[in-house]
Amino acid sequence: MSFALKSAQFRKEREGAWLELEALLNRVEKKGLRSLTAAELNRLPILYRSATSSLSVAQAISLDKNLLDYLNALVGRAYLSVYSTKRKAWDALVEFFTYGFPHTFRRYFLFVAASIGLLLLGVLTGYQMTKADPERYYSFVGEDYASGRNPAASTEELREVLYFKEKEGESWLGAFATYLFTHNSKVGMLCFATGFAAGLPVIYLIFTNGLLLGAMAALYDSRGLGFEFWGWVLPHGVTELGAVCLCGAAGMVLGASLVFPGRHTRLQNLAIRGREAAILAVGAVALFFLAGLIEGIFRQLVHNLAVRWAVVGMTSVFWTWYFLFLGRTRERRAAN
């Protein structure tokens, strides 16, 4: 009889905290940690430690088995919520794109800026050299990529590409859009993969991709179609070329981790930086997917030049906001 009273008294003194913890755990298990307020997040580990202490005392004084089983289950659930890294796939995806990806971009901004600089340098070099000598176009742009767009083509033929005047029974622009997307995706992935070679191939790949784009810009500009050309390229190009530059930055991060290992061994530093570089590469894949949608659908259906340039402006503003500002509030909280 005294044993039963002891168990009932023990439960009565502590049951309020157990029920509070159980209510929080039910919400976490259904909706994740994001469903808790800041105060509740602070309260969760306190309640967990209290339940652990209760379990320890209950075991020490040999209280009834039902109470011990309840506390064991409660403490086990609380441990998973407080310490486990297990998350729902959707939560992990949201976390990646709302914080992990833009945060890593800012962390390695100098590498991204270097990659963008190399691309722009290639564009400027290809443009100037092709302007000075149109025959150099063939050195920068392969026949497969050109698809008949070369100095020998008429101005009208070049214009047809920009405004998708499809020939009967053919979808050659659709095929070319696929080739263009495949080409840039391949360059991006090669940039990431070849970063292990001290990052040197990355410089070559980014620069030569810029040469190609600059040469084509020079060709169209020579026919008075420069503005239309960039209006054709940039609606998807802001996103797609941005993805290429992100892959280039990821490759440079890998190269730098090998050349400048710091206090770690080269393999240790590569493992540490490689995980972060992979975040840039994985994010770039998502950008390639978005660019593919724009390239395969929007660009072929929308011929109005003003609308095309409006999309250029909107995508530029969006990606600037996304990479430079999204998640900064969380960074400041973590710093404090």
mmCIF file of C-alpha atoms in Angstrom:
data_model
loop_
_atom_site.group_PDB
_atom_site.id
_atom_site.type_symbol
_atom_site.label_atom_id
_atom_site.label_comp_id
_atom_site.label_asym_id
_atom_site.label_seq_id
_atom_site.Cartn_x
_atom_site.Cartn_y
_atom_site.Cartn_z
ATOM 1 C CA MET A 1 0.000 0.000 0.000
ATOM 2 C CA SER A 2 2.838 2.423 0.885
ATOM 3 C CA PHE A 3 4.544 1.506 -2.418
ATOM 4 C CA ALA A 4 1.419 2.526 -4.366
ATOM 5 C CA LEU A 5 1.168 5.795 -2.444
ATOM 6 C CA LYS A 6 4.853 6.514 -3.077
ATOM 7 C CA SER A 7 4.383 5.978 -6.825
ATOM 8 C CA ALA A 8 1.223 8.134 -6.942
ATOM 9 C CA GLN A 9 2.915 10.956 -5.029
ATOM 10 C CA PHE A 10 5.948 10.808 -7.323
ATOM 11 C CA ARG A 11 3.754 11.071 -10.419
ATOM 12 C CA LYS A 12 1.608 13.856 -8.948
ATOM 13 C CA GLU A 13 4.652 16.061 -8.226
ATOM 14 C CA ARG A 14 6.138 15.722 -11.721
ATOM 15 C CA GLU A 15 3.321 14.816 -14.087
ATOM 16 C CA GLY A 16 2.699 18.408 -15.214
ATOM 17 C CA ALA A 17 6.217 18.652 -16.710
ATOM 18 C CA TRP A 18 5.867 15.227 -18.346
ATOM 19 C CA LEU A 19 2.591 16.177 -20.014
ATOM 20 C CA GLU A 20 4.078 19.468 -21.210
ATOM 21 C CA LEU A 21 7.011 17.591 -22.719
ATOM 22 C CA GLU A 22 4.687 15.045 -24.327
ATOM 23 C CA ALA A 23 2.612 17.823 -25.936
ATOM 24 C CA LEU A 24 5.737 19.420 -27.406
ATOM 25 C CA LEU A 25 6.969 16.066 -28.692
ATOM 26 C CA ASN A 26 3.640 15.367 -30.407
ATOM 27 C CA ARG A 27 3.946 18.638 -32.318
ATOM 28 C CA VAL A 28 7.592 18.073 -33.233
ATOM 29 C CA GLU A 29 6.867 14.564 -34.520
ATOM 30 C CA LYS A 30 3.958 15.775 -36.639
ATOM 31 C CA LYS A 31 5.199 19.147 -37.900
ATOM 32 C CA GLY A 32 8.918 19.343 -37.071
ATOM 33 C CA LEU A 33 10.905 21.662 -34.812
ATOM 34 C CA ARG A 34 9.799 24.680 -36.873
ATOM 35 C CA SER A 35 6.331 24.328 -35.324
ATOM 36 C CA LEU A 36 7.700 25.375 -31.900
ATOM 37 C CA THR A 37 8.124 28.966 -30.774
ATOM 38 C CA ALA A 38 11.500 30.253 -29.583
ATOM 39 C CA ALA A 39 10.370 29.899 -25.945
ATOM 40 C CA GLU A 40 9.210 26.321 -26.550
ATOM 41 C CA LEU A 41 12.501 25.440 -28.232
ATOM 42 C CA ASN A 42 14.337 26.661 -25.133
ATOM 43 C CA ARG A 43 11.922 24.761 -22.908
ATOM 44 C CA LEU A 44 12.288 21.424 -24.742
ATOM 45 C CA PRO A 45 15.822 20.463 -23.514
ATOM 46 C CA ILE A 46 14.940 21.594 -19.965
ATOM 47 C CA LEU A 47 11.903 19.304 -19.914
ATOM 48 C CA TYR A 48 13.992 16.496 -21.444
ATOM 49 C CA ARG A 49 16.588 16.746 -18.668
ATOM 50 C CA SER A 50 13.807 16.865 -16.056
ATOM 51 C CA ALA A 51 12.238 13.681 -17.490
ATOM 52 C CA THR A 52 15.647 11.987 -17.546
ATOM 53 C CA SER A 53 16.123 12.883 -13.885
ATOM 54 C CA SER A 54 12.659 11.545 -13.053
ATOM 55 C CA LEU A 55 13.450 8.269 -14.824
ATOM 56 C CA SER A 56 16.713 7.932 -12.912
ATOM 57 C CA VAL A 57 14.984 8.499 -9.561
ATOM 58 C CA ALA A 58 12.117 6.140 -10.443
ATOM 59 C CA GLN A 59 14.595 3.385 -11.291
ATOM 60 C CA ALA A 60 16.562 4.002 -8.110
ATOM 61 C CA ILE A 61 13.559 3.686 -5.784
ATOM 62 C CA SER A 62 11.953 0.887 -7.839
ATOM 63 C CA LEU A 63 8.615 2.466 -8.642
ATOM 64 C CA ASP A 64 5.897 0.501 -10.491
ATOM 65 C CA LYS A 65 6.651 -0.927 -13.931
ATOM 66 C CA ASN A 66 3.960 1.039 -15.782
ATOM 67 C CA LEU A 67 5.474 4.347 -14.654
ATOM 68 C CA LEU A 68 8.986 3.192 -15.608
ATOM 69 C CA ASP A 69 7.792 2.097 -19.058
ATOM 70 C CA TYR A 70 6.058 5.464 -19.591
ATOM 71 C CA LEU A 71 9.153 7.448 -18.587
ATOM 72 C CA ASN A 72 11.450 5.263 -20.697
ATOM 73 C CA ALA A 73 9.299 5.883 -23.768
ATOM 74 C CA LEU A 74 9.004 9.616 -23.047
ATOM 75 C CA VAL A 75 12.763 10.067 -22.548
ATOM 76 C CA GLY A 76 13.505 8.071 -25.718
ATOM 77 C CA ARG A 77 11.184 10.254 -27.811
ATOM 78 C CA ALA A 78 12.603 13.426 -26.282
ATOM 79 C CA TYR A 79 16.171 12.303 -26.996
ATOM 80 C CA LEU A 80 15.373 11.889 -30.697
ATOM 81 C CA SER A 81 13.784 15.339 -30.872
ATOM 82 C CA VAL A 82 16.582 17.096 -28.984
ATOM 83 C CA TYR A 83 19.649 15.338 -30.409
ATOM 84 C CA SER A 84 18.711 13.413 -33.540
ATOM 85 C CA THR A 85 19.542 14.897 -36.958
ATOM 86 C CA LYS A 86 16.675 13.009 -38.573
ATOM 87 C CA ARG A 87 14.411 15.362 -40.510
ATOM 88 C CA LYS A 88 11.648 15.044 -43.022
ATOM 89 C CA ALA A 89 12.836 15.216 -46.616
ATOM 90 C CA TRP A 90 10.703 18.310 -47.249
ATOM 91 C CA ASP A 91 12.158 20.088 -44.208
ATOM 92 C CA ALA A 92 15.690 19.303 -45.378
ATOM 93 C CA LEU A 93 14.874 20.598 -48.860
ATOM 94 C CA VAL A 94 13.410 23.847 -47.514
ATOM 95 C CA GLU A 95 16.403 24.260 -45.195
ATOM 96 C CA PHE A 96 18.804 23.796 -48.128
ATOM 97 C CA PHE A 97 17.228 26.373 -50.424
ATOM 98 C CA THR A 98 16.253 28.950 -47.789
ATOM 99 C CA TYR A 99 19.516 28.909 -45.868
ATOM 100 C CA GLY A 100 22.212 26.358 -46.777
ATOM 101 C CA PHE A 101 22.606 27.272 -50.454
ATOM 102 C CA PRO A 102 22.594 31.114 -50.194
ATOM 103 C CA HIS A 103 24.697 30.967 -47.005
ATOM 104 C CA THR A 104 27.372 28.886 -48.752
ATOM 105 C CA PHE A 105 27.278 31.276 -51.722
ATOM 106 C CA ARG A 106 28.091 34.190 -49.413
ATOM 107 C CA ARG A 107 30.736 32.182 -47.597
ATOM 108 C CA TYR A 108 32.578 31.566 -50.870
ATOM 109 C CA PHE A 109 31.614 34.807 -52.579
ATOM 110 C CA LEU A 110 35.199 35.576 -53.671
ATOM 111 C CA PHE A 111 35.350 32.286 -55.598
ATOM 112 C CA VAL A 112 31.972 33.001 -57.217
ATOM 113 C CA ALA A 113 33.126 36.526 -58.123
ATOM 114 C CA ALA A 114 36.330 35.106 -59.643
ATOM 115 C CA SER A 115 34.298 32.646 -61.709
ATOM 116 C CA ILE A 116 31.970 35.397 -62.963
ATOM 117 C CA GLY A 117 34.990 37.584 -63.726
ATOM 118 C CA LEU A 118 36.583 34.829 -65.813
ATOM 119 C CA LEU A 119 33.373 34.352 -67.789
ATOM 120 C CA LEU A 120 33.021 38.079 -68.464
ATOM 121 C CA LEU A 121 36.684 38.316 -69.447
ATOM 122 C CA GLY A 122 36.132 35.484 -71.923
ATOM 123 C CA VAL A 123 33.031 37.205 -73.346
ATOM 124 C CA LEU A 124 34.891 40.500 -73.782
ATOM 125 C CA THR A 125 37.929 38.804 -75.345
ATOM 126 C CA GLY A 126 35.839 36.717 -77.741
ATOM 127 C CA TYR A 127 33.795 39.767 -78.725
ATOM 128 C CA GLN A 128 36.787 42.023 -79.402
ATOM 129 C CA MET A 129 38.798 39.407 -81.294
ATOM 130 C CA THR A 130 35.852 38.402 -83.492
ATOM 131 C CA LYS A 131 35.021 42.042 -84.167
ATOM 132 C CA ALA A 132 38.611 42.647 -85.279
ATOM 133 C CA ASP A 133 38.767 39.468 -87.404
ATOM 134 C CA PRO A 134 35.442 37.693 -88.191
ATOM 135 C CA GLU A 135 37.331 34.567 -89.271
ATOM 136 C CA ARG A 136 38.309 34.003 -85.632
ATOM 137 C CA TYR A 137 34.661 33.116 -85.022
ATOM 138 C CA TYR A 138 35.368 29.611 -86.309
ATOM 139 C CA SER A 139 38.151 29.195 -83.736
ATOM 140 C CA PHE A 140 35.809 29.956 -80.837
ATOM 141 C CA VAL A 141 32.503 28.414 -81.958
ATOM 142 C CA GLY A 142 32.301 24.786 -83.038
ATOM 143 C CA GLU A 143 30.080 23.779 -85.966
ATOM 144 C CA ASP A 144 27.726 21.767 -83.748
ATOM 145 C CA TYR A 145 27.192 24.712 -81.455
ATOM 146 C CA ALA A 146 26.883 27.239 -84.285
ATOM 147 C CA SER A 147 24.167 25.237 -86.108
ATOM 148 C CA GLY A 148 24.656 27.353 -89.238
ATOM 149 C CA ARG A 149 24.958 30.643 -87.367
ATOM 150 C CA ASN A 150 28.276 31.858 -88.685
ATOM 151 C CA PRO A 151 29.646 34.794 -90.696
ATOM 152 C CA ALA A 152 28.505 33.108 -93.909
ATOM 153 C CA ALA A 153 24.832 33.166 -92.800
ATOM 154 C CA SER A 154 22.565 35.955 -93.983
ATOM 155 C CA THR A 155 21.180 38.534 -91.572
ATOM 156 C CA GLU A 156 17.685 37.116 -92.061
ATOM 157 C CA GLU A 157 18.860 33.597 -91.188
ATOM 158 C CA LEU A 158 20.442 34.907 -88.009
ATOM 159 C CA ARG A 159 17.265 36.792 -87.140
ATOM 160 C CA GLU A 160 15.133 33.673 -87.653
ATOM 161 C CA VAL A 161 16.963 31.956 -84.813
ATOM 162 C CA LEU A 162 16.124 34.786 -82.415
ATOM 163 C CA TYR A 163 12.415 34.777 -83.208
ATOM 164 C CA PHE A 164 11.852 31.059 -83.766
ATOM 165 C CA LYS A 165 10.552 30.966 -87.322
ATOM 166 C CA GLU A 166 10.238 27.198 -87.320
ATOM 167 C CA LYS A 167 10.477 25.384 -90.606
ATOM 168 C CA GLU A 168 7.605 23.080 -91.504
ATOM 169 C CA GLY A 169 7.934 19.614 -89.975
ATOM 170 C CA GLU A 170 11.051 20.600 -88.016
ATOM 171 C CA SER A 171 11.755 21.652 -84.476
ATOM 172 C CA TRP A 172 15.384 22.557 -85.013
ATOM 173 C CA LEU A 173 15.340 25.389 -82.481
ATOM 174 C CA GLY A 174 13.955 23.033 -79.852
ATOM 175 C CA ALA A 175 16.792 20.633 -80.621
ATOM 176 C CA PHE A 176 19.290 23.475 -80.458
ATOM 177 C CA ALA A 177 17.892 24.649 -77.111
ATOM 178 C CA THR A 178 18.414 21.119 -75.791
ATOM 179 C CA TYR A 179 21.968 21.098 -77.144
ATOM 180 C CA LEU A 180 22.676 24.510 -75.597
ATOM 181 C CA PHE A 181 21.381 23.379 -72.199
ATOM 182 C CA THR A 182 23.371 20.135 -72.409
ATOM 183 C CA HIS A 183 26.521 22.037 -73.371
ATOM 184 C CA ASN A 184 26.337 24.483 -70.465
ATOM 185 C CA SER A 185 25.380 21.752 -67.997
ATOM 186 C CA LYS A 186 28.360 19.698 -69.149
ATOM 187 C CA VAL A 187 30.703 22.675 -68.760
ATOM 188 C CA GLY A 188 29.333 23.306 -65.263
ATOM 189 C CA MET A 189 29.741 19.720 -64.103
ATOM 190 C CA LEU A 190 33.237 19.506 -65.630
ATOM 191 C CA CYS A 191 34.198 22.640 -63.715
ATOM 192 C CA PHE A 192 33.202 20.985 -60.459
ATOM 193 C CA ALA A 193 34.754 17.619 -61.301
ATOM 194 C CA THR A 194 38.099 19.031 -62.473
ATOM 195 C CA GLY A 195 38.551 21.165 -59.381
ATOM 196 C CA PHE A 196 40.676 18.316 -57.999
ATOM 197 C CA ALA A 197 43.386 19.230 -60.531
ATOM 198 C CA ALA A 198 44.329 22.315 -58.476
ATOM 199 C CA GLY A 199 41.443 24.199 -60.134
ATOM 200 C CA LEU A 200 43.412 24.972 -63.327
ATOM 201 C CA PRO A 201 41.017 23.252 -65.790
ATOM 202 C CA VAL A 202 38.190 25.279 -64.234
ATOM 203 C CA ILE A 203 39.821 28.525 -65.357
ATOM 204 C CA TYR A 204 40.158 27.198 -68.908
ATOM 205 C CA LEU A 205 36.570 25.915 -69.114
ATOM 206 C CA ILE A 206 34.955 29.088 -67.786
ATOM 207 C CA PHE A 207 37.092 31.363 -69.953
ATOM 208 C CA THR A 208 36.547 29.385 -73.197
ATOM 209 C CA ASN A 209 32.801 29.290 -72.558
ATOM 210 C CA GLY A 210 32.951 33.084 -72.361
ATOM 211 C CA LEU A 211 34.950 33.227 -75.616
ATOM 212 C CA LEU A 212 32.190 31.286 -77.385
ATOM 213 C CA LEU A 213 29.453 33.586 -76.119
ATOM 214 C CA GLY A 214 31.468 36.704 -76.947
ATOM 215 C CA ALA A 215 32.141 35.522 -80.493
ATOM 216 C CA MET A 216 28.437 34.918 -81.113
ATOM 217 C CA ALA A 217 27.585 38.332 -79.655
ATOM 218 C CA ALA A 218 30.092 39.931 -82.034
ATOM 219 C CA LEU A 219 28.540 38.128 -85.022
ATOM 220 C CA TYR A 220 25.032 39.315 -84.201
ATOM 221 C CA ASP A 221 26.212 42.811 -83.326
ATOM 222 C CA SER A 222 27.896 43.088 -86.740
ATOM 223 C CA ARG A 223 24.423 42.618 -88.309
ATOM 224 C CA GLY A 224 22.736 45.150 -86.036
ATOM 225 C CA LEU A 225 21.146 42.410 -83.930
ATOM 226 C CA GLY A 226 23.213 42.748 -80.756
ATOM 227 C CA PHE A 227 20.347 43.956 -78.553
ATOM 228 C CA GLU A 228 18.045 41.231 -79.866
ATOM 229 C CA PHE A 229 20.759 38.600 -79.353
ATOM 230 C CA TRP A 230 21.199 39.409 -75.661
ATOM 231 C CA GLY A 231 17.417 39.582 -75.288
ATOM 232 C CA TRP A 232 17.350 36.022 -76.640
ATOM 233 C CA VAL A 233 20.226 34.706 -74.503
ATOM 234 C CA LEU A 234 19.759 36.374 -71.125
ATOM 235 C CA PRO A 235 16.187 35.374 -70.106
ATOM 236 C CA HIS A 236 17.545 31.892 -69.486
ATOM 237 C CA GLY A 237 21.209 32.936 -69.487
ATOM 238 C CA VAL A 238 21.107 34.865 -66.207
ATOM 239 C CA THR A 239 20.127 31.610 -64.479
ATOM 240 C CA GLU A 240 22.063 29.144 -66.641
ATOM 241 C CA LEU A 241 25.339 31.063 -66.811
ATOM 242 C CA GLY A 242 24.973 31.758 -63.104
ATOM 243 C CA ALA A 243 24.819 27.994 -62.558
ATOM 244 C CA VAL A 244 27.962 27.536 -64.660
ATOM 245 C CA CYS A 245 29.758 30.129 -62.530
ATOM 246 C CA LEU A 246 28.601 28.416 -59.339
ATOM 247 C CA CYS A 247 30.059 25.137 -60.569
ATOM 248 C CA GLY A 248 33.234 27.005 -61.470
ATOM 249 C CA ALA A 249 33.381 28.449 -57.954
ATOM 250 C CA ALA A 250 32.858 24.978 -56.473
ATOM 251 C CA GLY A 251 35.744 23.650 -58.570
ATOM 252 C CA MET A 252 37.968 26.515 -57.426
ATOM 253 C CA VAL A 253 37.098 25.783 -53.797
ATOM 254 C CA LEU A 254 38.257 22.183 -54.293
ATOM 255 C CA GLY A 255 41.441 23.357 -56.010
ATOM 256 C CA ALA A 256 42.211 25.872 -53.257
ATOM 257 C CA SER A 257 41.638 23.246 -50.560
ATOM 258 C CA LEU A 258 44.399 21.138 -52.103
ATOM 259 C CA VAL A 259 46.845 23.949 -52.834
ATOM 260 C CA PHE A 260 46.306 25.752 -49.503
ATOM 261 C CA PRO A 261 45.432 23.067 -46.920
ATOM 262 C CA GLY A 262 46.054 25.302 -43.880
ATOM 263 C CA ARG A 263 46.280 23.514 -40.556
ATOM 264 C CA HIS A 264 44.709 20.323 -41.933
ATOM 265 C CA THR A 265 46.231 17.697 -44.188
ATOM 266 C CA ARG A 266 45.280 18.047 -47.843
ATOM 267 C CA LEU A 267 42.843 15.118 -47.680
ATOM 268 C CA GLN A 268 41.216 16.420 -44.503
ATOM 269 C CA ASN A 269 40.852 19.894 -45.967
ATOM 270 C CA LEU A 270 39.464 18.443 -49.195
ATOM 271 C CA ALA A 271 36.851 16.511 -47.207
ATOM 272 C CA ILE A 272 35.814 19.627 -45.268
ATOM 273 C CA ARG A 273 35.713 22.005 -48.236
ATOM 274 C CA GLY A 274 34.366 19.319 -50.557
ATOM 275 C CA ARG A 275 31.123 19.083 -48.597
ATOM 276 C CA GLU A 276 30.623 22.836 -48.852
ATOM 277 C CA ALA A 277 31.589 22.941 -52.536
ATOM 278 C CA ALA A 278 29.049 20.186 -53.174
ATOM 279 C CA ILE A 279 26.312 22.490 -51.818
ATOM 280 C CA LEU A 280 27.147 24.990 -54.582
ATOM 281 C CA ALA A 281 27.161 22.233 -57.201
ATOM 282 C CA VAL A 282 23.844 20.729 -56.066
ATOM 283 C CA GLY A 283 22.249 24.184 -56.003
ATOM 284 C CA ALA A 284 23.607 24.798 -59.511
ATOM 285 C CA VAL A 285 21.784 21.676 -60.742
ATOM 286 C CA ALA A 286 18.509 23.239 -59.587
ATOM 287 C CA LEU A 287 19.413 26.440 -61.455
ATOM 288 C CA PHE A 288 20.160 24.427 -64.599
ATOM 289 C CA PHE A 289 16.711 22.852 -64.312
ATOM 290 C CA LEU A 290 15.016 26.258 -64.030
ATOM 291 C CA ALA A 291 17.069 27.610 -66.927
ATOM 292 C CA GLY A 292 16.051 24.594 -69.008
ATOM 293 C CA LEU A 293 12.386 25.385 -68.441
ATOM 294 C CA ILE A 294 12.890 28.997 -69.513
ATOM 295 C CA GLU A 295 14.972 27.979 -72.512
ATOM 296 C CA GLY A 296 12.711 25.182 -73.685
ATOM 297 C CA ILE A 297 9.351 26.903 -73.198
ATOM 298 C CA PHE A 298 9.396 30.657 -72.572
ATOM 299 C CA ARG A 299 12.027 31.661 -75.108
ATOM 300 C CA GLN A 300 10.341 29.789 -77.941
ATOM 301 C CA LEU A 301 6.853 31.074 -77.166
ATOM 302 C CA VAL A 302 7.587 34.720 -76.270
ATOM 303 C CA HIS A 303 8.970 36.796 -79.145
ATOM 304 C CA ASN A 304 8.290 40.254 -77.760
ATOM 305 C CA LEU A 305 11.666 41.873 -77.065
ATOM 306 C CA ALA A 306 10.357 44.079 -74.237
ATOM 307 C CA VAL A 307 8.936 41.033 -72.417
ATOM 308 C CA ARG A 308 12.214 39.161 -72.858
ATOM 309 C CA TRP A 309 14.190 42.010 -71.336
ATOM 310 C CA ALA A 310 11.637 42.329 -68.528
ATOM 311 C CA VAL A 311 12.332 38.692 -67.663
ATOM 312 C CA VAL A 312 16.078 39.441 -67.711
ATOM 313 C CA GLY A 313 15.502 42.223 -65.194
ATOM 314 C CA MET A 314 13.247 40.141 -62.949
ATOM 315 C CA THR A 315 15.551 37.131 -62.851
ATOM 316 C CA SER A 316 18.562 39.380 -62.166
ATOM 317 C CA VAL A 317 16.812 41.112 -59.270
ATOM 318 C CA PHE A 318 15.504 37.835 -57.858
ATOM 319 C CA TRP A 319 18.864 36.027 -57.861
ATOM 320 C CA THR A 320 20.602 39.086 -56.425
ATOM 321 C CA TRP A 321 18.126 39.130 -53.532
ATOM 322 C CA TYR A 322 18.223 35.369 -53.100
ATOM 323 C CA PHE A 323 21.985 34.979 -52.909
ATOM 324 C CA LEU A 324 22.907 38.185 -51.107
ATOM 325 C CA PHE A 325 20.063 38.601 -48.611
ATOM 326 C CA LEU A 326 18.028 35.429 -48.021
ATOM 327 C CA GLY A 327 18.925 33.861 -44.661
ATOM 328 C CA ARG A 328 20.962 36.812 -43.350
ATOM 329 C CA THR A 329 18.700 37.210 -40.293
ATOM 330 C CA ARG A 330 19.536 33.668 -39.254
ATOM 331 C CA GLU A 331 23.256 34.312 -39.809
ATOM 332 C CA ARG A 332 23.094 37.323 -37.501
ATOM 333 C CA ARG A 333 21.292 35.324 -34.803
ATOM 334 C CA ALA A 334 23.928 32.570 -35.053
ATOM 335 C CA ALA A 335 26.738 35.152 -34.791
ATOM 336 C CA ASN A 336 25.248 36.538 -31.611
#
